[in-house]
Coordinates of C-alpha atoms in Angstrom, one line a residue:
Chain A
M1 CA -40.3 1.9 -18.9
A2 CA -41.2 4.2 -21.9
R3 CA -39.4 4.1 -25.2
W4 CA -38.2 7.7 -25.0
T5 CA -35.0 9.1 -23.5
A6 CA -34.6 12.8 -22.8
G7 CA -31.5 14.6 -24.1
V8 CA -30.2 18.1 -23.2
D9 CA -27.6 20.1 -25.1
F10 CA -26.4 23.2 -23.2
G11 CA -24.5 25.3 -25.7
G12 CA -23.2 28.9 -25.6
T13 CA -26.3 30.2 -27.5
N14 CA -29.1 27.7 -27.0
L15 CA -30.4 25.2 -24.5
K16 CA -32.0 22.4 -26.4
V17 CA -34.1 19.7 -24.8
G18 CA -35.6 16.8 -26.7
L19 CA -37.1 13.3 -26.5
V20 CA -35.2 10.7 -28.5
S21 CA -36.5 7.4 -29.9
P22 CA -34.5 4.1 -29.6
Q23 CA -33.6 4.6 -33.3
G24 CA -32.0 8.0 -32.5
R25 CA -34.7 10.2 -33.8
V26 CA -35.7 13.4 -32.0
I27 CA -39.4 13.1 -31.7
R28 CA -40.1 16.4 -29.8
S29 CA -37.8 19.2 -28.8
E30 CA -37.7 22.7 -27.3
V31 CA -35.1 25.4 -27.7
L32 CA -34.5 28.1 -25.0
A33 CA -31.9 30.9 -25.0
S34 CA -29.0 29.9 -22.8
S35 CA -28.6 33.5 -21.6
T36 CA -31.8 33.2 -19.6
V37 CA -30.9 30.0 -17.8
G38 CA -27.2 30.4 -16.9
L39 CA -27.2 29.9 -13.2
P40 CA -27.6 26.3 -11.8
G41 CA -31.0 27.0 -10.1
L42 CA -32.5 28.6 -13.2
F43 CA -31.0 25.8 -15.4
I44 CA -32.5 23.0 -13.3
D45 CA -35.9 24.7 -13.2
A46 CA -35.9 25.3 -17.0
V47 CA -34.8 21.7 -17.8
S48 CA -37.3 20.2 -15.4
A49 CA -40.1 22.2 -16.8
S50 CA -39.1 21.4 -20.4
V51 CA -38.8 17.7 -19.7
R52 CA -42.2 17.7 -18.0
R53 CA -43.8 19.5 -21.0
L54 CA -42.3 17.2 -23.5
S55 CA -43.2 14.1 -21.5
R56 CA -46.7 15.2 -21.0
A57 CA -47.1 15.9 -24.8
A58 CA -45.8 12.4 -25.4
G59 CA -48.3 11.0 -22.9
I60 CA -46.0 9.8 -20.1
A61 CA -44.6 10.8 -16.8
P62 CA -40.9 12.0 -16.6
S63 CA -40.3 9.1 -14.1
R64 CA -41.1 6.7 -16.9
L65 CA -38.4 8.0 -19.3
R66 CA -35.5 5.7 -19.8
G67 CA -33.4 8.6 -18.4
L68 CA -32.2 12.1 -18.9
G69 CA -28.7 12.8 -20.4
I70 CA -27.0 16.2 -20.4
G71 CA -24.0 17.5 -22.3
V72 CA -22.3 20.5 -20.7
P73 CA -19.6 22.8 -22.0
G74 CA -16.8 22.0 -19.5
P75 CA -15.2 19.3 -17.5
V76 CA -17.4 17.0 -15.4
D77 CA -17.1 14.1 -13.0
A78 CA -19.4 11.8 -14.9
R79 CA -19.3 9.1 -12.2
R80 CA -20.6 11.4 -9.5
G81 CA -22.7 13.6 -11.8
L82 CA -20.7 16.7 -10.8
V83 CA -20.0 19.7 -13.0
H84 CA -16.4 20.9 -12.3
S85 CA -17.0 24.2 -14.1
M86 CA -18.5 25.5 -17.3
V87 CA -16.7 27.4 -20.0
N88 CA -17.9 31.0 -20.0
V89 CA -20.7 30.4 -17.5
P90 CA -20.0 31.4 -13.9
G91 CA -21.5 29.8 -10.8
W92 CA -21.1 26.1 -11.7
R93 CA -18.1 25.0 -9.7
G94 CA -18.8 21.6 -8.1
V95 CA -22.6 21.6 -8.8
P96 CA -24.1 18.0 -8.3
L97 CA -26.3 18.5 -11.4
A98 CA -27.2 14.9 -12.1
G99 CA -28.3 14.3 -8.5
R100 CA -30.5 17.4 -8.3
L101 CA -32.2 16.8 -11.6
S102 CA -32.7 13.2 -10.8
R103 CA -34.5 14.0 -7.6
E104 CA -36.5 16.8 -9.2
L105 CA -37.8 14.6 -12.1
R106 CA -37.6 11.2 -10.3
C107 CA -35.7 9.7 -13.3
R108 CA -32.1 8.7 -13.6
C109 CA -29.9 11.4 -14.9
V110 CA -26.3 11.3 -16.3
I111 CA -24.0 14.1 -17.5
E112 CA -20.9 14.3 -19.6
N113 CA -18.7 16.9 -21.4
D114 CA -20.5 18.1 -24.6
A115 CA -17.7 17.0 -27.0
K116 CA -17.9 13.5 -25.6
V117 CA -21.7 13.6 -26.0
F118 CA -21.3 14.8 -29.6
T119 CA -18.9 11.9 -30.3
L120 CA -21.3 9.3 -28.8
G121 CA -24.2 10.6 -31.0
E122 CA -22.3 10.6 -34.2
W123 CA -20.9 7.2 -33.4
R124 CA -24.2 5.5 -32.8
F125 CA -26.4 7.3 -35.3
G126 CA -24.3 9.7 -37.5
A127 CA -21.1 9.7 -39.5
G128 CA -19.3 7.4 -37.2
R129 CA -21.7 4.5 -37.4
G130 CA -20.0 1.0 -37.3
A131 CA -16.5 2.3 -36.4
A132 CA -14.9 0.6 -33.4
D133 CA -12.2 3.3 -33.1
L134 CA -13.3 6.8 -33.8
I135 CA -12.3 10.3 -32.8
G136 CA -14.9 13.1 -32.5
M137 CA -13.8 16.7 -32.7
T138 CA -16.0 19.8 -32.1
L139 CA -14.9 23.2 -33.5
G140 CA -16.1 26.4 -31.9
T141 CA -14.7 28.9 -29.4
G142 CA -13.0 25.9 -27.9
I143 CA -12.0 22.7 -29.6
G144 CA -13.3 19.6 -27.8
G145 CA -13.0 15.9 -28.4
G146 CA -14.2 12.5 -27.7
L147 CA -12.5 9.1 -28.1
I148 CA -14.3 5.9 -29.0
L149 CA -11.6 3.1 -28.5
N150 CA -12.4 -0.6 -28.9
G151 CA -16.0 0.2 -29.2
A152 CA -16.5 2.3 -26.0
L153 CA -16.1 5.9 -24.9
Y154 CA -12.6 6.3 -23.4
R155 CA -12.6 8.7 -20.4
G156 CA -9.1 8.4 -19.1
S157 CA -8.0 7.8 -15.5
I158 CA -10.2 10.7 -14.0
G159 CA -12.5 11.5 -16.9
A160 CA -10.4 14.2 -18.6
A161 CA -9.2 12.4 -21.7
G162 CA -9.8 13.8 -25.2
E163 CA -8.6 17.4 -24.9
L164 CA -7.9 17.6 -28.6
G165 CA -7.8 21.4 -28.5
H166 CA -4.7 21.3 -26.2
I167 CA -2.3 19.3 -28.3
V168 CA 0.6 21.6 -29.0
I169 CA 1.2 22.0 -32.7
D170 CA 3.9 24.7 -32.3
P171 CA 5.8 25.2 -29.1
D172 CA 6.7 28.8 -30.0
G173 CA 3.2 29.6 -31.0
P174 CA 0.8 32.1 -29.3
R175 CA -0.3 31.6 -25.7
C176 CA -3.5 29.5 -25.4
G177 CA -6.2 30.1 -22.8
C178 CA -5.0 26.9 -21.0
G179 CA -1.6 28.5 -20.3
A180 CA 0.5 26.5 -22.8
R181 CA 1.8 27.8 -26.1
G182 CA 0.7 26.9 -29.6
C183 CA -2.2 24.6 -28.8
L184 CA -4.4 23.5 -31.7
E185 CA -7.2 25.7 -30.1
A186 CA -5.0 28.7 -30.5
Y187 CA -4.8 28.1 -34.2
A188 CA -8.2 26.8 -35.1
G189 CA -10.6 28.1 -32.3
T190 CA -12.9 31.0 -33.2
R191 CA -10.7 33.6 -31.5
H192 CA -7.8 32.9 -33.9
I193 CA -10.2 32.6 -36.9
L194 CA -11.4 36.1 -36.1
R195 CA -7.8 37.4 -35.8
L196 CA -7.1 36.0 -39.3
G197 CA -10.4 37.4 -40.5
R198 CA -9.5 40.9 -39.3
A199 CA -6.2 40.7 -41.2
A200 CA -8.2 39.5 -44.2
M201 CA -10.5 42.6 -43.9
R202 CA -7.5 44.8 -44.5
R203 CA -6.9 43.0 -47.8
S204 CA -10.5 42.6 -48.9
G205 CA -12.8 45.6 -49.5
A206 CA -15.7 43.1 -50.2
L207 CA -15.2 41.5 -46.8
R208 CA -15.1 44.9 -45.1
M209 CA -18.4 45.9 -46.8
R210 CA -20.0 42.6 -45.8
V211 CA -19.1 43.1 -42.2
R212 CA -20.4 46.7 -42.2
R213 CA -23.7 45.6 -43.7
A214 CA -24.0 42.9 -41.0
G215 CA -23.7 45.6 -38.3
G216 CA -20.0 45.8 -38.0
R217 CA -19.3 42.7 -36.1
L218 CA -17.0 40.1 -37.7
T219 CA -18.0 36.4 -37.2
P220 CA -16.7 33.1 -38.5
R221 CA -20.0 32.8 -40.3
L222 CA -19.4 36.0 -42.3
I223 CA -15.9 34.9 -43.2
G224 CA -17.4 31.6 -44.4
Q225 CA -20.1 33.4 -46.5
A226 CA -17.4 35.6 -48.1
G227 CA -15.2 32.5 -48.8
R228 CA -18.1 30.6 -50.4
Q229 CA -18.7 33.6 -52.7
G230 CA -15.1 33.5 -53.8
D231 CA -13.4 36.2 -51.7
A232 CA -9.7 35.3 -51.9
A233 CA -8.7 36.8 -48.5
A234 CA -11.5 34.9 -46.8
R235 CA -10.7 31.7 -48.5
E236 CA -7.1 32.0 -47.3
V237 CA -8.3 32.3 -43.7
W238 CA -10.0 28.9 -44.0
R239 CA -7.0 27.3 -45.8
E240 CA -4.8 28.3 -42.9
V241 CA -7.4 26.9 -40.4
G242 CA -7.5 23.7 -42.4
R243 CA -3.7 23.4 -42.3
S244 CA -3.6 23.7 -38.5
L245 CA -6.4 21.2 -38.1
G246 CA -4.5 18.9 -40.4
I247 CA -1.4 19.0 -38.3
G248 CA -3.5 18.2 -35.1
I249 CA -5.5 15.4 -36.8
G250 CA -2.3 13.9 -38.4
N251 CA -1.0 13.5 -34.8
L252 CA -4.2 11.8 -33.8
V253 CA -4.2 9.5 -36.7
N254 CA -0.6 8.4 -35.8
L255 CA -1.5 8.0 -32.2
F256 CA -4.8 6.2 -32.4
N257 CA -4.9 4.5 -35.8
P258 CA -8.7 5.2 -35.9
E259 CA -11.1 4.2 -38.6
R260 CA -12.8 7.5 -38.6
V261 CA -12.5 11.1 -37.5
V262 CA -15.8 13.0 -37.3
I263 CA -15.8 16.7 -37.1
G264 CA -18.7 18.9 -35.9
G265 CA -19.5 22.1 -34.0
G266 CA -20.6 25.4 -35.5
V267 CA -17.4 26.2 -37.3
A268 CA -17.6 22.8 -39.2
N269 CA -20.3 24.5 -41.3
N270 CA -17.4 25.9 -43.2
W271 CA -16.3 22.3 -44.1
S272 CA -16.0 22.9 -47.9
L273 CA -13.6 25.8 -47.2
F274 CA -11.2 24.3 -44.7
S275 CA -11.5 20.6 -45.5
P276 CA -9.3 20.4 -48.7
A277 CA -6.2 22.0 -46.9
M278 CA -7.0 19.8 -43.8
Q279 CA -7.1 16.6 -45.7
R280 CA -4.0 17.4 -47.7
T281 CA -2.0 18.2 -44.6
V282 CA -3.1 15.0 -42.9
R283 CA -2.0 13.1 -46.0
E284 CA 1.4 14.8 -45.9
Q285 CA 1.9 14.1 -42.3
A286 CA 0.3 10.9 -41.1
M287 CA 2.0 7.5 -41.6
A288 CA 1.0 5.4 -44.5
V289 CA -0.4 2.4 -42.7
S290 CA -2.7 4.5 -40.4
L291 CA -3.6 6.9 -43.2
R292 CA -5.0 4.1 -45.4
A293 CA -7.3 3.0 -42.5
V294 CA -8.9 6.3 -41.8
R295 CA -11.6 8.6 -43.2
I296 CA -12.0 12.2 -42.0
V297 CA -15.6 13.2 -42.3
R298 CA -18.1 15.9 -41.3
G299 CA -20.7 15.0 -38.6
R300 CA -24.1 14.2 -39.9
L301 CA -26.5 14.9 -37.1
G302 CA -26.2 18.7 -37.3
N303 CA -28.2 20.6 -34.7
H304 CA -29.5 17.4 -33.2
A305 CA -26.1 15.9 -32.4
G306 CA -26.1 17.1 -28.8
I307 CA -29.7 15.9 -28.0
V308 CA -29.2 12.5 -29.6
G309 CA -25.7 12.1 -28.1
A310 CA -27.1 12.8 -24.6
A311 CA -29.7 10.0 -25.1
V312 CA -26.9 7.7 -26.2
L313 CA -25.0 8.7 -23.0
V314 CA -28.0 7.4 -20.9
W315 CA -28.0 4.0 -22.7
E316 CA -24.2 3.8 -22.5
R317 CA -24.2 4.3 -18.8
H318 CA -27.3 2.3 -17.9
D319 CA -28.2 -0.2 -20.5
T320 CA -24.9 -1.8 -21.0
A321 CA -22.0 -2.9 -18.7
Chain B
M1 CA 1.3 -27.2 -19.6
A2 CA 4.5 -26.0 -18.1
R3 CA 4.9 -22.9 -16.0
W4 CA 7.3 -21.2 -18.3
T5 CA 6.7 -18.9 -21.2
A6 CA 9.4 -18.0 -23.7
G7 CA 10.1 -14.4 -24.6
V8 CA 12.2 -13.0 -27.4
D9 CA 13.5 -9.4 -27.7
F10 CA 14.9 -8.6 -31.1
G11 CA 16.8 -5.3 -30.8
G12 CA 19.3 -3.5 -33.0
T13 CA 22.3 -4.9 -31.2
N14 CA 21.2 -8.1 -29.4
L15 CA 18.7 -10.9 -29.8
K16 CA 17.6 -12.0 -26.3
V17 CA 15.7 -15.2 -25.6
G18 CA 14.5 -16.1 -22.2
L19 CA 12.2 -18.3 -20.1
V20 CA 9.8 -16.3 -17.9
S21 CA 8.1 -17.4 -14.7
P22 CA 4.4 -16.6 -14.0
Q23 CA 5.7 -14.0 -11.6
G24 CA 7.6 -12.2 -14.4
R25 CA 11.1 -13.4 -13.5
V26 CA 13.5 -14.4 -16.2
I27 CA 14.7 -17.8 -15.1
R28 CA 17.1 -18.5 -18.0
S29 CA 18.2 -16.5 -20.9
E30 CA 20.6 -16.3 -23.9
V31 CA 22.0 -13.3 -25.8
L32 CA 23.0 -13.5 -29.5
A33 CA 24.4 -10.7 -31.7
S34 CA 21.6 -9.4 -33.9
S35 CA 23.9 -8.9 -36.8
T36 CA 24.4 -12.7 -37.2
V37 CA 20.6 -13.5 -37.4
G38 CA 19.2 -10.7 -39.5
L39 CA 17.5 -12.6 -42.3
P40 CA 14.2 -14.4 -41.5
G41 CA 15.5 -17.9 -42.1
L42 CA 18.6 -17.4 -39.9
F43 CA 16.4 -15.7 -37.2
I44 CA 13.9 -18.6 -37.1
D45 CA 16.7 -21.1 -36.9
A46 CA 18.5 -19.2 -34.1
V47 CA 15.4 -18.6 -32.1
S48 CA 14.2 -22.2 -32.4
A49 CA 17.6 -23.6 -31.4
S50 CA 17.8 -21.2 -28.4
V51 CA 14.3 -22.0 -27.2
R52 CA 15.1 -25.7 -27.5
R53 CA 18.3 -25.3 -25.5
L54 CA 16.6 -23.3 -22.8
S55 CA 13.6 -25.7 -22.6
R56 CA 15.9 -28.7 -22.3
A57 CA 17.9 -27.1 -19.5
A58 CA 14.6 -26.5 -17.7
G59 CA 13.6 -30.1 -18.3
I60 CA 10.7 -29.7 -20.7
A61 CA 9.9 -29.9 -24.4
P62 CA 9.2 -26.6 -26.3
S63 CA 5.7 -27.8 -27.1
R64 CA 5.0 -27.8 -23.3
L65 CA 5.8 -24.1 -23.0
R66 CA 2.8 -21.8 -22.4
G67 CA 3.9 -20.1 -25.6
L68 CA 6.5 -18.0 -27.3
G69 CA 6.2 -14.2 -27.6
I70 CA 8.4 -12.0 -29.8
G71 CA 8.8 -8.3 -29.9
V72 CA 10.1 -7.0 -33.2
P73 CA 11.4 -3.5 -34.2
G74 CA 8.7 -2.5 -36.7
P75 CA 5.0 -2.7 -37.6
V76 CA 3.3 -6.1 -37.4
D77 CA -0.1 -7.6 -38.0
A78 CA -0.4 -9.2 -34.6
R79 CA -3.6 -11.0 -35.4
R80 CA -2.1 -12.9 -38.4
G81 CA 1.4 -13.1 -36.9
L82 CA 2.9 -11.2 -39.9
V83 CA 5.9 -8.9 -39.8
H84 CA 5.1 -5.9 -42.1
S85 CA 8.7 -4.7 -42.1
M86 CA 11.6 -4.2 -39.7
V87 CA 13.4 -1.0 -39.1
N88 CA 17.0 -1.1 -40.4
V89 CA 16.7 -4.9 -41.2
P90 CA 16.0 -5.8 -44.9
G91 CA 14.2 -9.0 -46.1
W92 CA 11.3 -9.0 -43.7
R93 CA 8.4 -7.6 -45.8
G94 CA 5.3 -9.8 -45.1
V95 CA 7.1 -12.6 -43.3
P96 CA 4.6 -14.9 -41.4
L97 CA 6.9 -15.2 -38.4
A98 CA 4.5 -16.5 -35.8
G99 CA 3.2 -19.3 -38.0
R100 CA 6.6 -20.5 -39.0
L101 CA 8.0 -20.5 -35.5
S102 CA 4.8 -22.1 -34.2
R103 CA 5.2 -25.0 -36.7
E104 CA 8.9 -25.3 -36.0
L105 CA 8.6 -25.6 -32.2
R106 CA 5.1 -26.9 -32.0
C107 CA 4.1 -24.3 -29.5
R108 CA 1.9 -21.3 -29.9
C109 CA 3.6 -18.1 -31.0
V110 CA 2.6 -14.5 -31.0
I111 CA 4.4 -11.4 -32.2
E112 CA 4.0 -7.7 -31.6
N113 CA 5.8 -4.4 -32.1
D114 CA 8.6 -4.1 -29.5
A115 CA 7.5 -0.8 -28.0
K116 CA 4.1 -2.4 -27.3
V117 CA 5.9 -5.4 -25.8
F118 CA 7.9 -3.1 -23.5
T119 CA 4.7 -1.4 -22.4
L120 CA 3.1 -4.7 -21.6
G121 CA 6.1 -5.8 -19.5
E122 CA 6.4 -2.6 -17.5
W123 CA 2.6 -2.5 -16.9
R124 CA 2.4 -6.0 -15.5
F125 CA 5.7 -6.3 -13.6
G126 CA 7.5 -2.9 -13.7
A127 CA 7.0 0.8 -13.2
G128 CA 3.4 0.6 -14.5
R129 CA 2.0 -2.0 -12.2
G130 CA -1.6 -1.4 -11.1
A131 CA -2.3 1.4 -13.6
A132 CA -5.4 1.0 -15.8
D133 CA -4.4 3.8 -18.2
L134 CA -0.7 4.0 -19.0
I135 CA 1.5 5.1 -21.8
G136 CA 4.8 3.4 -22.5
M137 CA 7.5 5.2 -24.5
T138 CA 10.8 3.8 -25.8
L139 CA 13.7 6.0 -26.6
G140 CA 16.4 5.0 -29.1
T141 CA 17.1 5.5 -32.8
G142 CA 13.3 5.6 -33.1
I143 CA 10.8 6.6 -30.5
G144 CA 8.1 3.9 -30.0
G145 CA 5.1 3.6 -27.9
G146 CA 2.4 1.5 -26.4
L147 CA -1.0 2.4 -24.9
I148 CA -2.7 0.6 -22.1
L149 CA -6.3 2.0 -22.0
N150 CA -9.0 0.7 -19.7
G151 CA -6.7 -2.0 -18.6
A152 CA -5.8 -3.5 -22.0
L153 CA -3.3 -2.9 -24.8
Y154 CA -4.9 -0.6 -27.4
R155 CA -3.9 -1.5 -30.9
G156 CA -6.1 0.8 -33.1
S157 CA -8.2 -0.3 -36.0
I158 CA -5.4 -2.1 -37.8
G159 CA -2.8 -2.5 -35.1
A160 CA -0.8 0.7 -35.8
A161 CA -1.8 2.8 -32.8
G162 CA 0.8 4.3 -30.5
E163 CA 3.3 6.0 -32.9
L164 CA 4.4 8.4 -30.2
G165 CA 7.5 9.3 -32.2
H166 CA 5.5 10.7 -35.0
I167 CA 3.5 13.4 -33.2
V168 CA 4.5 16.7 -34.7
I169 CA 5.8 19.1 -32.1
D170 CA 6.9 21.8 -34.6
P171 CA 5.4 21.9 -38.1
D172 CA 8.3 24.0 -39.3
G173 CA 10.9 21.6 -37.8
P174 CA 13.3 19.3 -39.5
R175 CA 12.1 16.6 -41.8
C176 CA 11.6 13.2 -40.1
G177 CA 12.4 9.8 -41.5
C178 CA 8.6 9.3 -41.9
G179 CA 8.3 12.1 -44.3
A180 CA 6.6 14.7 -42.0
R181 CA 8.2 17.7 -40.4
G182 CA 9.1 18.2 -36.8
C183 CA 8.1 14.9 -35.4
L184 CA 9.1 14.1 -31.8
E185 CA 11.5 11.5 -33.1
A186 CA 13.3 14.3 -35.1
Y187 CA 13.9 16.1 -31.8
A188 CA 14.6 13.3 -29.3
G189 CA 15.7 10.3 -31.4
T190 CA 19.4 9.4 -31.3
R191 CA 20.1 11.0 -34.7
H192 CA 19.2 14.4 -33.4
I193 CA 20.9 13.8 -30.0
L194 CA 24.1 13.1 -32.0
R195 CA 23.6 16.3 -34.0
L196 CA 23.2 18.3 -30.8
G197 CA 26.3 16.4 -29.4
R198 CA 28.4 17.4 -32.4
A199 CA 27.5 21.0 -31.8
A200 CA 28.3 20.6 -28.1
M201 CA 31.8 19.2 -29.1
R202 CA 32.6 22.5 -30.7
R203 CA 32.0 24.2 -27.4
S204 CA 33.5 21.6 -25.1
G205 CA 37.2 20.6 -25.2
A206 CA 36.5 17.9 -22.6
L207 CA 33.8 16.3 -24.7
R208 CA 36.1 16.4 -27.8
M209 CA 38.8 14.7 -25.7
R210 CA 36.4 12.1 -24.4
V211 CA 35.2 11.2 -27.9
R212 CA 38.8 11.0 -29.2
R213 CA 39.8 8.6 -26.3
A214 CA 36.7 6.4 -27.2
G215 CA 37.9 5.9 -30.7
G216 CA 36.5 9.0 -32.3
R217 CA 32.9 7.9 -32.6
L218 CA 30.3 10.1 -30.7
T219 CA 27.5 8.2 -29.1
P220 CA 24.5 9.2 -26.8
R221 CA 26.2 7.2 -24.1
L222 CA 29.4 9.4 -24.3
I223 CA 27.3 12.5 -24.2
G224 CA 25.6 11.1 -21.1
Q225 CA 28.9 10.2 -19.4
A226 CA 30.2 13.7 -20.0
G227 CA 26.9 15.2 -18.7
R228 CA 27.0 13.2 -15.5
Q229 CA 30.6 14.4 -14.9
G230 CA 29.4 18.0 -15.2
D231 CA 30.2 19.0 -18.7
A232 CA 28.0 22.0 -19.3
A233 CA 27.7 21.6 -23.1
A234 CA 26.7 18.0 -22.7
R235 CA 24.2 18.8 -20.0
E236 CA 22.6 21.3 -22.3
V237 CA 22.1 18.6 -25.0
W238 CA 20.0 16.6 -22.5
R239 CA 18.1 19.6 -21.3
E240 CA 17.1 20.3 -24.9
V241 CA 16.1 16.6 -25.4
G242 CA 14.1 16.8 -22.2
R243 CA 12.2 19.9 -23.3
S244 CA 11.2 18.2 -26.6
L245 CA 10.1 15.0 -24.8
G246 CA 8.1 17.3 -22.4
I247 CA 6.2 18.8 -25.2
G248 CA 5.3 15.4 -26.7
I249 CA 4.4 13.9 -23.3
G250 CA 2.3 17.0 -22.4
N251 CA 0.2 16.4 -25.5
L252 CA -0.2 12.7 -24.5
V253 CA -1.2 13.7 -21.0
N254 CA -3.9 16.1 -22.4
L255 CA -5.2 13.5 -24.8
F256 CA -5.2 10.3 -22.7
N257 CA -5.4 11.5 -19.1
P258 CA -3.2 8.5 -18.1
E259 CA -2.2 7.5 -14.5
R260 CA 1.4 6.9 -15.6
V261 CA 3.9 7.4 -18.4
V262 CA 6.7 4.9 -18.3
I263 CA 9.9 5.6 -20.3
G264 CA 12.5 3.0 -21.3
G265 CA 14.9 2.1 -24.1
G266 CA 18.6 2.7 -24.2
V267 CA 18.5 6.5 -24.2
A268 CA 16.5 6.4 -21.0
N269 CA 19.7 5.5 -19.2
N270 CA 20.3 9.3 -19.2
W271 CA 17.2 9.8 -17.2
S272 CA 18.8 12.0 -14.5
L273 CA 20.0 14.4 -17.3
F274 CA 16.9 14.9 -19.3
S275 CA 14.2 14.2 -16.8
P276 CA 14.2 17.6 -14.9
A277 CA 13.6 19.6 -18.1
M278 CA 11.1 17.0 -19.3
Q279 CA 9.0 17.1 -16.1
R280 CA 9.1 20.9 -16.0
T281 CA 7.9 21.2 -19.6
V282 CA 5.1 18.8 -19.0
R283 CA 4.1 20.8 -15.9
E284 CA 4.1 24.0 -18.0
Q285 CA 2.1 22.5 -20.7
A286 CA -0.4 19.9 -19.6
M287 CA -3.8 20.9 -18.2
A288 CA -4.2 21.0 -14.4
V289 CA -6.7 18.2 -14.0
S290 CA -4.8 15.6 -16.0
L291 CA -1.5 16.8 -14.6
R292 CA -2.5 16.0 -11.1
A293 CA -3.5 12.4 -12.1
V294 CA -0.2 11.4 -13.8
R295 CA 3.3 10.4 -12.8
I296 CA 6.1 10.2 -15.4
V297 CA 8.6 7.5 -14.4
R298 CA 11.5 5.5 -15.7
G299 CA 11.0 1.8 -16.6
R300 CA 12.1 -0.6 -14.0
L301 CA 12.8 -3.9 -15.9
G302 CA 15.9 -2.6 -17.6
N303 CA 17.5 -5.1 -20.0
H304 CA 14.8 -7.7 -19.3
A305 CA 11.8 -5.5 -20.2
G306 CA 11.6 -7.0 -23.7
I307 CA 11.8 -10.7 -22.7
V308 CA 9.3 -10.2 -19.8
G309 CA 7.0 -8.1 -22.0
A310 CA 7.0 -10.8 -24.7
A311 CA 5.9 -13.4 -22.1
V312 CA 3.1 -11.0 -21.0
L313 CA 2.1 -10.8 -24.7
V314 CA 1.5 -14.5 -24.8
W315 CA -0.7 -14.4 -21.7
E316 CA -2.6 -11.3 -23.0
R317 CA -3.4 -13.0 -26.3
H318 CA -4.1 -16.5 -25.0
D319 CA -4.9 -16.6 -21.3
T320 CA -7.6 -13.9 -21.2
A321 CA -10.5 -12.9 -23.6

């Protein structure tokens, strides 16, 4: 058996494939545009080809890898290696992804929801190192989560645990994509951030100008840039997002009494803008005993969190237990 | 070693002490008024004397018991056997209860928060039997909780996990005793039920009459009796409580993906009145996958849940691991 494990991170923009060392370092990687590989057949061909290229460059056959781990944006049946569905990608209902890739590459293959994969990576090699009880949270279009409890990934009775985006923080709030009202995702997902941003544009000429120069399309990144350069309306957007996150995280601290909460995902790049309001709200809301025990920190693995986490997933499923 | 384990349930009204068989049956028990044994010294004397009486009647010495388990209404350090504090009972800050009783009776003694003890009891012998992932919830002045995850009680990093009463269900809601706003406890604890009940009295002459006949003091029990006899204002109180519980439980279902949620505590005696609105709200709010996996049920051990759970606590801490 070789030292390397292959990890795949299938995000909304990029498909990343990499080989990971036992120390959690990405030794080789490739990035493809997700838009070109959306359908299951194309995805399997692209991942197989990429893993073969990377293995060859490392001087081994894919069948000698310790395994292939994949994080996908949606609910999965990890035990049977099935994708239930993928958020924003059609054609994936009930695809036996792990089995097909395993036969194709003749190496073992495991899959898991991408937020759980993020959490595994940060726990073993990033900002969550050494914590026995940890909550991972990914911020983006959706808000995902992973729970490390008593030193292991907790999946729930049928693998659906950790839906941090769908804790209700205001029962009279706006309708969420899941059907309920006032979910955390409806207050801190990118759709709401853009809604707040559009309102901010009405108050800020500088933000309007910035959006126009960028081609007219408002993005969380632009609101972040404006905030970091001192635009008051943009800064208020992030404070409001921070308060909503703080309410959700305060609940989690009271429920789980974790040592650490690790936050990642693209929107977490605006950490300096939303974190003060988030930390303050958690302090106001969580109970004293649990509050003293916890630190709420930003993920450390950045762009590599998904690849590294997918490798940890392979070890978690095959090298222990 | 004898077959029997002693269990103690220290509630707001009664102190219950019993001997429990390996099959979870209470074979002998005693009930004392909590008001007479509030201080640590009195409590230890009363429990010691009661355990000695019960053991003698069963024909064994206390030192031959499998152990003594105690559920207390407040946060504890289970590992060190320390009571951090007790809700509504002064004089308990930092009392090494387990050690003192263990020396007194020369048998091993373990303590835990009473909602966690309730959960252990229902899980092993009551409505939670056979579930690997289960949430226990106790309804009363406070709302407590216990989490069975992957077939074991989850305590969190310093033993404070499971504060189900302090998940925020409305950030603009009323101030809770814990300092935060809009906690579940502020919507479904007895204090709020009484507030709703007083408003109901203004609408219902029958409820006013009932309270007057009972000596003028409104209780959740009276609101329950009125509701069961068809009083519309009283029934609406319980529907509102059910909706609030449903929001909180919907969050828990999304977070934990449990097989079962078991609800107990004195207020749960009004199950038929609040359960329909609670179940409906959970169905509206929780995500489909997790919803299909879960049943939300009433506890089955009734008055004995605390004694039986305290015995299970002894086995959990000493007979496994």
